[in-house]
């Protein structure tokens, strides 16, 4: 369609159709949690948050629909080991877990891998990379 009455329409800002990828963010640092949530919300993800391990497990068990991906901090006020990851894997084995840590010793990484973590991300990391990583984690569920 061309001519004086033609108008150009930009569909790039329209919401995506279909079910949203559900992501649970677990971090005790409010600024990190907020940054992750805003980044993922801007990318169209459906985001829930928890500030500690106990709350994360409550959110996971009370969820109306399963979470596709969880972004979990290794050190939380009520956990500084892999117990929350292990509980999450038992409760929701289909949820891909991205473990964030500034304490990524070989033992921590190996233990997380044995528990089926999708990836261990070392802090600090580029916030701009998190959307792609969540997408990759989600897509890996179908491979």
PDB file of N, CA, C and O in Angstrom, residues 18-97:
ATOM      1  N   UNK A  18       1.250 -15.867  23.016  1.00  0.00           N
ATOM      2  CA  UNK A  18       1.642 -17.150  23.567  1.00  0.00           C
ATOM      3  C   UNK A  18       1.996 -17.045  25.040  1.00  0.00           C
ATOM      4  O   UNK A  18       2.078 -15.960  25.598  1.00  0.00           O
ATOM      5  N   UNK A  19       2.221 -18.205  25.630  1.00  0.00           N
ATOM      6  CA  UNK A  19       2.511 -18.217  27.058  1.00  0.00           C
ATOM      7  C   UNK A  19       3.870 -17.590  27.356  1.00  0.00           C
ATOM      8  O   UNK A  19       4.829 -17.734  26.604  1.00  0.00           O
ATOM      9  N   UNK A  20       3.918 -16.922  28.452  1.00  0.00           N
ATOM     10  CA  UNK A  20       5.130 -16.258  28.896  1.00  0.00           C
ATOM     11  C   UNK A  20       6.036 -17.260  29.592  1.00  0.00           C
ATOM     12  O   UNK A  20       5.574 -18.226  30.197  1.00  0.00           O
ATOM     13  N   UNK A  21       7.332 -17.018  29.511  1.00  0.00           N
ATOM     14  CA  UNK A  21       8.282 -17.843  30.243  1.00  0.00           C
ATOM     15  C   UNK A  21       8.265 -17.376  31.690  1.00  0.00           C
ATOM     16  O   UNK A  21       8.476 -16.202  31.978  1.00  0.00           O
ATOM     17  N   UNK A  22       7.982 -18.301  32.593  1.00  0.00           N
ATOM     18  CA  UNK A  22       7.885 -17.981  34.021  1.00  0.00           C
ATOM     19  C   UNK A  22       9.246 -18.154  34.682  1.00  0.00           C
ATOM     20  O   UNK A  22       9.839 -19.222  34.596  1.00  0.00           O
ATOM     21  N   UNK A  23       9.700 -17.082  35.353  1.00  0.00           N
ATOM     22  CA  UNK A  23      11.020 -17.080  35.970  1.00  0.00           C
ATOM     23  C   UNK A  23      10.893 -16.717  37.449  1.00  0.00           C
ATOM     24  O   UNK A  23      10.200 -15.762  37.802  1.00  0.00           O
ATOM     25  N   UNK A  24      11.581 -17.483  38.293  1.00  0.00           N
ATOM     26  CA  UNK A  24      11.667 -17.187  39.717  1.00  0.00           C
ATOM     27  C   UNK A  24      13.073 -16.673  40.003  1.00  0.00           C
ATOM     28  O   UNK A  24      14.058 -17.343  39.685  1.00  0.00           O
ATOM     29  N   UNK A  25      13.167 -15.480  40.571  1.00  0.00           N
ATOM     30  CA  UNK A  25      14.451 -14.885  40.950  1.00  0.00           C
ATOM     31  C   UNK A  25      14.589 -14.997  42.460  1.00  0.00           C
ATOM     32  O   UNK A  25      13.709 -14.558  43.202  1.00  0.00           O
ATOM     33  N   UNK A  26      15.716 -15.558  42.912  1.00  0.00           N
ATOM     34  CA  UNK A  26      15.967 -15.733  44.345  1.00  0.00           C
ATOM     35  C   UNK A  26      17.312 -15.089  44.676  1.00  0.00           C
ATOM     36  O   UNK A  26      18.360 -15.608  44.291  1.00  0.00           O
ATOM     37  N   UNK A  27      17.251 -13.944  45.347  1.00  0.00           N
ATOM     38  CA  UNK A  27      18.467 -13.237  45.763  1.00  0.00           C
ATOM     39  C   UNK A  27      18.117 -12.347  46.941  1.00  0.00           C
ATOM     40  O   UNK A  27      17.061 -11.710  46.942  1.00  0.00           O
ATOM     41  N   UNK A  28      18.999 -12.309  47.937  1.00  0.00           N
ATOM     42  CA  UNK A  28      18.718 -11.503  49.130  1.00  0.00           C
ATOM     43  C   UNK A  28      19.094 -10.038  48.953  1.00  0.00           C
ATOM     44  O   UNK A  28      18.661  -9.202  49.737  1.00  0.00           O
ATOM     45  N   UNK A  29      19.849  -9.710  47.923  1.00  0.00           N
ATOM     46  CA  UNK A  29      20.229  -8.316  47.664  1.00  0.00           C
ATOM     47  C   UNK A  29      19.124  -7.639  46.867  1.00  0.00           C
ATOM     48  O   UNK A  29      18.900  -7.977  45.697  1.00  0.00           O
ATOM     49  N   UNK A  30      18.415  -6.666  47.478  1.00  0.00           N
ATOM     50  CA  UNK A  30      17.287  -6.035  46.791  1.00  0.00           C
ATOM     51  C   UNK A  30      17.657  -5.410  45.446  1.00  0.00           C
ATOM     52  O   UNK A  30      16.887  -5.524  44.493  1.00  0.00           O
ATOM     53  N   UNK A  31      18.811  -4.790  45.339  1.00  0.00           N
ATOM     54  CA  UNK A  31      19.185  -4.139  44.086  1.00  0.00           C
ATOM     55  C   UNK A  31      19.448  -5.157  42.984  1.00  0.00           C
ATOM     56  O   UNK A  31      19.037  -4.959  41.833  1.00  0.00           O
ATOM     57  N   UNK A  32      20.086  -6.247  43.319  1.00  0.00           N
ATOM     58  CA  UNK A  32      20.329  -7.296  42.320  1.00  0.00           C
ATOM     59  C   UNK A  32      19.003  -7.923  41.900  1.00  0.00           C
ATOM     60  O   UNK A  32      18.741  -8.118  40.707  1.00  0.00           O
ATOM     61  N   UNK A  33      18.156  -8.237  42.873  1.00  0.00           N
ATOM     62  CA  UNK A  33      16.846  -8.827  42.573  1.00  0.00           C
ATOM     63  C   UNK A  33      16.032  -7.899  41.683  1.00  0.00           C
ATOM     64  O   UNK A  33      15.444  -8.323  40.678  1.00  0.00           O
ATOM     65  N   UNK A  34      16.016  -6.605  42.023  1.00  0.00           N
ATOM     66  CA  UNK A  34      15.275  -5.619  41.231  1.00  0.00           C
ATOM     67  C   UNK A  34      15.846  -5.526  39.813  1.00  0.00           C
ATOM     68  O   UNK A  34      15.088  -5.514  38.839  1.00  0.00           O
ATOM     69  N   UNK A  35      17.171  -5.472  39.697  1.00  0.00           N
ATOM     70  CA  UNK A  35      17.806  -5.360  38.376  1.00  0.00           C
ATOM     71  C   UNK A  35      17.480  -6.569  37.500  1.00  0.00           C
ATOM     72  O   UNK A  35      17.164  -6.427  36.320  1.00  0.00           O
ATOM     73  N   UNK A  36      17.571  -7.751  38.087  1.00  0.00           N
ATOM     74  CA  UNK A  36      17.223  -8.964  37.341  1.00  0.00           C
ATOM     75  C   UNK A  36      15.757  -8.943  36.918  1.00  0.00           C
ATOM     76  O   UNK A  36      15.429  -9.227  35.766  1.00  0.00           O
ATOM     77  N   UNK A  37      14.886  -8.599  37.856  1.00  0.00           N
ATOM     78  CA  UNK A  37      13.451  -8.577  37.553  1.00  0.00           C
ATOM     79  C   UNK A  37      13.134  -7.574  36.445  1.00  0.00           C
ATOM     80  O   UNK A  37      12.409  -7.897  35.500  1.00  0.00           O
ATOM     81  N   UNK A  38      13.665  -6.373  36.545  1.00  0.00           N
ATOM     82  CA  UNK A  38      13.399  -5.352  35.525  1.00  0.00           C
ATOM     83  C   UNK A  38      13.922  -5.777  34.160  1.00  0.00           C
ATOM     84  O   UNK A  38      13.253  -5.596  33.147  1.00  0.00           O
ATOM     85  N   UNK A  39      15.122  -6.348  34.146  1.00  0.00           N
ATOM     86  CA  UNK A  39      15.710  -6.806  32.883  1.00  0.00           C
ATOM     87  C   UNK A  39      14.833  -7.876  32.245  1.00  0.00           C
ATOM     88  O   UNK A  39      14.552  -7.830  31.046  1.00  0.00           O
ATOM     89  N   UNK A  40      14.389  -8.828  33.043  1.00  0.00           N
ATOM     90  CA  UNK A  40      13.579  -9.922  32.507  1.00  0.00           C
ATOM     91  C   UNK A  40      12.164  -9.476  32.158  1.00  0.00           C
ATOM     92  O   UNK A  40      11.601  -9.922  31.158  1.00  0.00           O
ATOM     93  N   UNK A  41      11.587  -8.602  32.967  1.00  0.00           N
ATOM     94  CA  UNK A  41      10.264  -8.062  32.642  1.00  0.00           C
ATOM     95  C   UNK A  41      10.304  -7.290  31.326  1.00  0.00           C
ATOM     96  O   UNK A  41       9.394  -7.416  30.500  1.00  0.00           O
ATOM     97  N   UNK A  42      11.353  -6.510  31.119  1.00  0.00           N
ATOM     98  CA  UNK A  42      11.505  -5.756  29.866  1.00  0.00           C
ATOM     99  C   UNK A  42      11.612  -6.682  28.658  1.00  0.00           C
ATOM    100  O   UNK A  42      11.294  -6.285  27.545  1.00  0.00           O
ATOM    101  N   UNK A  43      12.062  -7.912  28.887  1.00  0.00           N
ATOM    102  CA  UNK A  43      12.180  -8.887  27.808  1.00  0.00           C
ATOM    103  C   UNK A  43      10.924  -9.731  27.650  1.00  0.00           C
ATOM    104  O   UNK A  43      10.894 -10.659  26.848  1.00  0.00           O
ATOM    105  N   UNK A  44       9.898  -9.444  28.442  1.00  0.00           N
ATOM    106  CA  UNK A  44       8.619 -10.130  28.300  1.00  0.00           C
ATOM    107  C   UNK A  44       8.424 -11.354  29.160  1.00  0.00           C
ATOM    108  O   UNK A  44       7.454 -12.095  28.987  1.00  0.00           O
ATOM    109  N   UNK A  45       9.315 -11.594  30.109  1.00  0.00           N
ATOM    110  CA  UNK A  45       9.173 -12.747  30.989  1.00  0.00           C
ATOM    111  C   UNK A  45       8.189 -12.446  32.117  1.00  0.00           C
ATOM    112  O   UNK A  45       8.025 -11.305  32.520  1.00  0.00           O
ATOM    113  N   UNK A  46       7.568 -13.486  32.635  1.00  0.00           N
ATOM    114  CA  UNK A  46       6.691 -13.412  33.799  1.00  0.00           C
ATOM    115  C   UNK A  46       7.576 -13.717  35.009  1.00  0.00           C
ATOM    116  O   UNK A  46       8.096 -14.826  35.133  1.00  0.00           O
ATOM    117  N   UNK A  47       7.772 -12.731  35.891  1.00  0.00           N
ATOM    118  CA  UNK A  47       8.775 -12.826  36.949  1.00  0.00           C
ATOM    119  C   UNK A  47       8.140 -12.841  38.334  1.00  0.00           C
ATOM    120  O   UNK A  47       7.248 -12.053  38.622  1.00  0.00           O
ATOM    121  N   UNK A  48       8.641 -13.741  39.181  1.00  0.00           N
ATOM    122  CA  UNK A  48       8.334 -13.752  40.610  1.00  0.00           C
ATOM    123  C   UNK A  48       9.655 -13.650  41.345  1.00  0.00           C
ATOM    124  O   UNK A  48      10.697 -14.028  40.810  1.00  0.00           O
ATOM    125  N   UNK A  49       9.596 -13.162  42.583  1.00  0.00           N
ATOM    126  CA  UNK A  49      10.820 -12.932  43.344  1.00  0.00           C
ATOM    127  C   UNK A  49      10.728 -13.529  44.738  1.00  0.00           C
ATOM    128  O   UNK A  49       9.643 -13.628  45.297  1.00  0.00           O
ATOM    129  N   UNK A  50      11.905 -13.881  45.270  1.00  0.00           N
ATOM    130  CA  UNK A  50      12.029 -14.329  46.658  1.00  0.00           C
ATOM    131  C   UNK A  50      13.365 -13.832  47.183  1.00  0.00           C
ATOM    132  O   UNK A  50      14.350 -13.789  46.450  1.00  0.00           O
ATOM    133  N   UNK A  51      13.383 -13.465  48.467  1.00  0.00           N
ATOM    134  CA  UNK A  51      14.597 -12.906  49.051  1.00  0.00           C
ATOM    135  C   UNK A  51      15.400 -13.914  49.878  1.00  0.00           C
ATOM    136  O   UNK A  51      16.473 -13.583  50.363  1.00  0.00           O
ATOM    137  N   UNK A  52      14.878 -15.133  50.017  1.00  0.00           N
ATOM    138  CA  UNK A  52      15.623 -16.164  50.746  1.00  0.00           C
ATOM    139  C   UNK A  52      15.148 -17.541  50.286  1.00  0.00           C
ATOM    140  O   UNK A  52      14.178 -17.660  49.531  1.00  0.00           O
ATOM    141  N   UNK A  53      15.842 -18.562  50.764  1.00  0.00           N
ATOM    142  CA  UNK A  53      15.541 -19.913  50.328  1.00  0.00           C
ATOM    143  C   UNK A  53      14.170 -20.406  50.746  1.00  0.00           C
ATOM    144  O   UNK A  53      13.455 -21.022  49.955  1.00  0.00           O
ATOM    145  N   UNK A  54      13.796 -20.130  51.987  1.00  0.00           N
ATOM    146  CA  UNK A  54      12.498 -20.585  52.481  1.00  0.00           C
ATOM    147  C   UNK A  54      11.354 -19.982  51.665  1.00  0.00           C
ATOM    148  O   UNK A  54      10.428 -20.688  51.261  1.00  0.00           O
ATOM    149  N   UNK A  55      11.435 -18.699  51.403  1.00  0.00           N
ATOM    150  CA  UNK A  55      10.399 -18.039  50.597  1.00  0.00           C
ATOM    151  C   UNK A  55      10.379 -18.595  49.185  1.00  0.00           C
ATOM    152  O   UNK A  55       9.306 -18.808  48.607  1.00  0.00           O
ATOM    153  N   UNK A  56      11.550 -18.850  48.620  1.00  0.00           N
ATOM    154  CA  UNK A  56      11.613 -19.413  47.265  1.00  0.00           C
ATOM    155  C   UNK A  56      10.897 -20.754  47.195  1.00  0.00           C
ATOM    156  O   UNK A  56      10.128 -21.005  46.254  1.00  0.00           O
ATOM    157  N   UNK A  57      11.121 -21.595  48.194  1.00  0.00           N
ATOM    158  CA  UNK A  57      10.474 -22.910  48.197  1.00  0.00           C
ATOM    159  C   UNK A  57       8.967 -22.779  48.401  1.00  0.00           C
ATOM    160  O   UNK A  57       8.190 -23.537  47.817  1.00  0.00           O
ATOM    161  N   UNK A  58       8.536 -21.797  49.200  1.00  0.00           N
ATOM    162  CA  UNK A  58       7.105 -21.547  49.378  1.00  0.00           C
ATOM    163  C   UNK A  58       6.471 -21.076  48.075  1.00  0.00           C
ATOM    164  O   UNK A  58       5.392 -21.530  47.689  1.00  0.00           O
ATOM    165  N   UNK A  59       7.143 -20.151  47.384  1.00  0.00           N
ATOM    166  CA  UNK A  59       6.636 -19.646  46.101  1.00  0.00           C
ATOM    167  C   UNK A  59       6.556 -20.784  45.089  1.00  0.00           C
ATOM    168  O   UNK A  59       5.571 -20.922  44.369  1.00  0.00           O
ATOM    169  N   UNK A  60       7.580 -21.612  45.061  1.00  0.00           N
ATOM    170  CA  UNK A  60       7.626 -22.741  44.131  1.00  0.00           C
ATOM    171  C   UNK A  60       6.482 -23.720  44.390  1.00  0.00           C
ATOM    172  O   UNK A  60       5.804 -24.158  43.460  1.00  0.00           O
ATOM    173  N   UNK A  61       6.235 -24.025  45.653  1.00  0.00           N
ATOM    174  CA  UNK A  61       5.190 -25.005  45.971  1.00  0.00           C
ATOM    175  C   UNK A  61       3.784 -24.434  45.803  1.00  0.00           C
ATOM    176  O   UNK A  61       2.855 -25.180  45.522  1.00  0.00           O
ATOM    177  N   UNK A  62       3.619 -23.132  45.968  1.00  0.00           N
ATOM    178  CA  UNK A  62       2.301 -22.519  45.855  1.00  0.00           C
ATOM    179  C   UNK A  62       1.964 -22.044  44.437  1.00  0.00           C
ATOM    180  O   UNK A  62       0.849 -21.593  44.195  1.00  0.00           O
ATOM    181  N   UNK A  63       2.892 -22.168  43.527  1.00  0.00           N
ATOM    182  CA  UNK A  63       2.692 -21.642  42.171  1.00  0.00           C
ATOM    183  C   UNK A  63       1.535 -22.337  41.470  1.00  0.00           C
ATOM    184  O   UNK A  63       1.397 -23.561  41.545  1.00  0.00           O
ATOM    185  N   UNK A  64       0.717 -21.535  40.805  1.00  0.00           N
ATOM    186  CA  UNK A  64      -0.407 -22.068  40.022  1.00  0.00           C
ATOM    187  C   UNK A  64       0.096 -22.852  38.808  1.00  0.00           C
ATOM    188  O   UNK A  64      -0.530 -23.800  38.385  1.00  0.00           O
ATOM    189  N   UNK A  65       1.212 -22.396  38.248  1.00  0.00           N
ATOM    190  CA  UNK A  65       1.836 -23.053  37.098  1.00  0.00           C
ATOM    191  C   UNK A  65       3.326 -23.173  37.393  1.00  0.00           C
ATOM    192  O   UNK A  65       3.880 -22.352  38.131  1.00  0.00           O
ATOM    193  N   UNK A  66       3.971 -24.172  36.833  1.00  0.00           N
ATOM    194  CA  UNK A  66       5.394 -24.360  37.129  1.00  0.00           C
ATOM    195  C   UNK A  66       6.256 -23.216  36.574  1.00  0.00           C
ATOM    196  O   UNK A  66       5.908 -22.595  35.573  1.00  0.00           O
ATOM    197  N   UNK A  67       7.365 -22.994  37.236  1.00  0.00           N
ATOM    198  CA  UNK A  67       8.345 -22.041  36.725  1.00  0.00           C
ATOM    199  C   UNK A  67       9.199 -22.759  35.695  1.00  0.00           C
ATOM    200  O   UNK A  67       9.583 -23.910  35.891  1.00  0.00           O
ATOM    201  N   UNK A  68       9.495 -22.064  34.608  1.00  0.00           N
ATOM    202  CA  UNK A  68      10.342 -22.638  33.568  1.00  0.00           C
ATOM    203  C   UNK A  68      11.815 -22.532  33.952  1.00  0.00           C
ATOM    204  O   UNK A  68      12.596 -23.439  33.693  1.00  0.00           O
ATOM    205  N   UNK A  69      12.174 -21.379  34.555  1.00  0.00           N
ATOM    206  CA  UNK A  69      13.566 -21.109  34.908  1.00  0.00           C
ATOM    207  C   UNK A  69      13.597 -20.449  36.283  1.00  0.00           C
ATOM    208  O   UNK A  69      12.734 -19.630  36.602  1.00  0.00           O
ATOM    209  N   UNK A  70      14.610 -20.797  37.074  1.00  0.00           N
ATOM    210  CA  UNK A  70      14.865 -20.110  38.337  1.00  0.00           C
ATOM    211  C   UNK A  70      16.289 -19.567  38.290  1.00  0.00           C
ATOM    212  O   UNK A  70      17.208 -20.249  37.829  1.00  0.00           O
ATOM    213  N   UNK A  71      16.442 -18.325  38.746  1.00  0.00           N
ATOM    214  CA  UNK A  71      17.750 -17.693  38.862  1.00  0.00           C
ATOM    215  C   UNK A  71      18.011 -17.598  40.363  1.00  0.00           C
ATOM    216  O   UNK A  71      17.366 -16.824  41.065  1.00  0.00           O
ATOM    217  N   UNK A  72      18.922 -18.434  40.853  1.00  0.00           N
ATOM    218  CA  UNK A  72      19.115 -18.655  42.284  1.00  0.00           C
ATOM    219  C   UNK A  72      20.495 -18.208  42.730  1.00  0.00           C
ATOM    220  O   UNK A  72      21.507 -18.620  42.153  1.00  0.00           O
ATOM    221  N   UNK A  73      20.543 -17.386  43.781  1.00  0.00           N
ATOM    222  CA  UNK A  73      21.810 -17.005  44.380  1.00  0.00           C
ATOM    223  C   UNK A  73      22.278 -18.134  45.290  1.00  0.00           C
ATOM    224  O   UNK A  73      21.474 -18.743  46.000  1.00  0.00           O
ATOM    225  N   UNK A  74      23.571 -18.397  45.281  1.00  0.00           N
ATOM    226  CA  UNK A  74      24.139 -19.471  46.102  1.00  0.00           C
ATOM    227  C   UNK A  74      24.085 -19.133  47.585  1.00  0.00           C
ATOM    228  O   UNK A  74      23.709 -19.970  48.402  1.00  0.00           O
ATOM    229  N   UNK A  75      24.459 -17.906  47.937  1.00  0.00           N
ATOM    230  CA  UNK A  75      24.474 -17.499  49.349  1.00  0.00           C
ATOM    231  C   UNK A  75      23.251 -16.663  49.660  1.00  0.00           C
ATOM    232  O   UNK A  75      23.065 -15.582  49.122  1.00  0.00           O
ATOM    233  N   UNK A  76      22.445 -17.188  50.568  1.00  0.00           N
ATOM    234  CA  UNK A  76      21.227 -16.520  51.015  1.00  0.00           C
ATOM    235  C   UNK A  76      21.270 -16.444  52.539  1.00  0.00           C
ATOM    236  O   UNK A  76      22.013 -17.189  53.174  1.00  0.00           O
ATOM    237  N   UNK A  77      20.458 -15.581  53.143  1.00  0.00           N
ATOM    238  CA  UNK A  77      20.484 -15.464  54.606  1.00  0.00           C
ATOM    239  C   UNK A  77      20.208 -16.779  55.327  1.00  0.00           C
ATOM    240  O   UNK A  77      20.749 -17.022  56.403  1.00  0.00           O
ATOM    241  N   UNK A  78      19.409 -17.641  54.719  1.00  0.00           N
ATOM    242  CA  UNK A  78      19.066 -18.902  55.369  1.00  0.00           C
ATOM    243  C   UNK A  78      19.725 -20.117  54.712  1.00  0.00           C
ATOM    244  O   UNK A  78      19.371 -21.252  54.997  1.00  0.00           O
ATOM    245  N   UNK A  79      20.700 -19.862  53.835  1.00  0.00           N
ATOM    246  CA  UNK A  79      21.376 -20.963  53.158  1.00  0.00           C
ATOM    247  C   UNK A  79      22.647 -20.458  52.487  1.00  0.00           C
ATOM    248  O   UNK A  79      22.606 -19.496  51.736  1.00  0.00           O
ATOM    249  N   UNK A  80      23.756 -21.122  52.748  1.00  0.00           N
ATOM    250  CA  UNK A  80      24.985 -20.801  52.034  1.00  0.00           C
ATOM    251  C   UNK A  80      25.630 -22.087  51.526  1.00  0.00           C
ATOM    252  O   UNK A  80      26.830 -22.285  51.597  1.00  0.00           O
ATOM    253  N   UNK A  81      24.761 -22.954  51.017  1.00  0.00           N
ATOM    254  CA  UNK A  81      25.211 -24.202  50.430  1.00  0.00           C
ATOM    255  C   UNK A  81      24.232 -24.565  49.312  1.00  0.00           C
ATOM    256  O   UNK A  81      23.491 -23.710  48.850  1.00  0.00           O
ATOM    257  N   UNK A  82      24.209 -25.809  48.909  1.00  0.00           N
ATOM    258  CA  UNK A  82      23.371 -26.222  47.779  1.00  0.00           C
ATOM    259  C   UNK A  82      22.040 -26.829  48.205  1.00  0.00           C
ATOM    260  O   UNK A  82      21.338 -27.416  47.387  1.00  0.00           O
ATOM    261  N   UNK A  83      21.655 -26.659  49.476  1.00  0.00           N
ATOM    262  CA  UNK A  83      20.408 -27.269  49.962  1.00  0.00           C
ATOM    263  C   UNK A  83      19.166 -26.699  49.269  1.00  0.00           C
ATOM    264  O   UNK A  83      18.234 -27.432  48.966  1.00  0.00           O
ATOM    265  N   UNK A  84      19.148 -25.393  49.028  1.00  0.00           N
ATOM    266  CA  UNK A  84      17.984 -24.806  48.353  1.00  0.00           C
ATOM    267  C   UNK A  84      17.906 -25.323  46.919  1.00  0.00           C
ATOM    268  O   UNK A  84      16.830 -25.685  46.436  1.00  0.00           O
ATOM    269  N   UNK A  85      19.044 -25.396  46.245  1.00  0.00           N
ATOM    270  CA  UNK A  85      19.068 -25.953  44.888  1.00  0.00           C
ATOM    271  C   UNK A  85      18.552 -27.391  44.894  1.00  0.00           C
ATOM    272  O   UNK A  85      17.709 -27.759  44.066  1.00  0.00           O
ATOM    273  N   UNK A  86      19.026 -28.208  45.836  1.00  0.00           N
ATOM    274  CA  UNK A  86      18.577 -29.599  45.916  1.00  0.00           C
ATOM    275  C   UNK A  86      17.072 -29.690  46.149  1.00  0.00           C
ATOM    276  O   UNK A  86      16.381 -30.489  45.509  1.00  0.00           O
ATOM    277  N   UNK A  87      16.548 -28.853  47.031  1.00  0.00           N
ATOM    278  CA  UNK A  87      15.103 -28.851  47.300  1.00  0.00           C
ATOM    279  C   UNK A  87      14.319 -28.397  46.077  1.00  0.00           C
ATOM    280  O   UNK A  87      13.269 -28.969  45.750  1.00  0.00           O
ATOM    281  N   UNK A  88      14.824 -27.397  45.381  1.00  0.00           N
ATOM    282  CA  UNK A  88      14.148 -26.920  44.168  1.00  0.00           C
ATOM    283  C   UNK A  88      14.112 -28.020  43.110  1.00  0.00           C
ATOM    284  O   UNK A  88      13.096 -28.203  42.435  1.00  0.00           O
ATOM    285  N   UNK A  89      15.200 -28.745  42.961  1.00  0.00           N
ATOM    286  CA  UNK A  89      15.262 -29.810  41.957  1.00  0.00           C
ATOM    287  C   UNK A  89      14.274 -30.932  42.305  1.00  0.00           C
ATOM    288  O   UNK A  89      13.657 -31.502  41.421  1.00  0.00           O
ATOM    289  N   UNK A  90      14.111 -31.228  43.608  1.00  0.00           N
ATOM    290  CA  UNK A  90      13.138 -32.256  44.013  1.00  0.00           C
ATOM    291  C   UNK A  90      11.706 -31.772  43.775  1.00  0.00           C
ATOM    292  O   UNK A  90      10.862 -32.539  43.318  1.00  0.00           O
ATOM    293  N   UNK A  91      11.437 -30.531  44.131  1.00  0.00           N
ATOM    294  CA  UNK A  91      10.079 -29.991  44.026  1.00  0.00           C
ATOM    295  C   UNK A  91       9.651 -29.737  42.590  1.00  0.00           C
ATOM    296  O   UNK A  91       8.470 -29.867  42.263  1.00  0.00           O
ATOM    297  N   UNK A  92      10.605 -29.323  41.769  1.00  0.00           N
ATOM    298  CA  UNK A  92      10.273 -28.907  40.414  1.00  0.00           C
ATOM    299  C   UNK A  92      11.381 -29.327  39.450  1.00  0.00           C
ATOM    300  O   UNK A  92      12.136 -28.485  38.957  1.00  0.00           O
ATOM    301  N   UNK A  93      11.501 -30.617  39.179  1.00  0.00           N
ATOM    302  CA  UNK A  93      12.621 -31.104  38.363  1.00  0.00           C
ATOM    303  C   UNK A  93      12.634 -30.566  36.931  1.00  0.00           C
ATOM    304  O   UNK A  93      13.672 -30.599  36.276  1.00  0.00           O
ATOM    305  N   UNK A  94      11.521 -30.068  36.442  1.00  0.00           N
ATOM    306  CA  UNK A  94      11.437 -29.535  35.080  1.00  0.00           C
ATOM    307  C   UNK A  94      11.883 -28.069  35.003  1.00  0.00           C
ATOM    308  O   UNK A  94      12.051 -27.526  33.937  1.00  0.00           O
ATOM    309  N   UNK A  95      12.087 -27.433  36.144  1.00  0.00           N
ATOM    310  CA  UNK A  95      12.552 -26.044  36.169  1.00  0.00           C
ATOM    311  C   UNK A  95      14.067 -26.019  35.974  1.00  0.00           C
ATOM    312  O   UNK A  95      14.799 -26.675  36.714  1.00  0.00           O
ATOM    313  N   UNK A  96      14.515 -25.253  34.997  1.00  0.00           N
ATOM    314  CA  UNK A  96      15.953 -25.082  34.779  1.00  0.00           C
ATOM    315  C   UNK A  96      16.465 -24.042  35.774  1.00  0.00           C
ATOM    316  O   UNK A  96      15.871 -22.982  35.904  1.00  0.00           O
ATOM    317  N   UNK A  97      17.555 -24.358  36.455  1.00  0.00           N
ATOM    318  CA  UNK A  97      18.081 -23.460  37.478  1.00  0.00           C
ATOM    319  C   UNK A  97      19.426 -22.898  37.036  1.00  0.00           C
ATOM    320  O   UNK A  97      20.331 -23.653  36.667  1.00  0.00           O
TER     321      UNK A  97
END
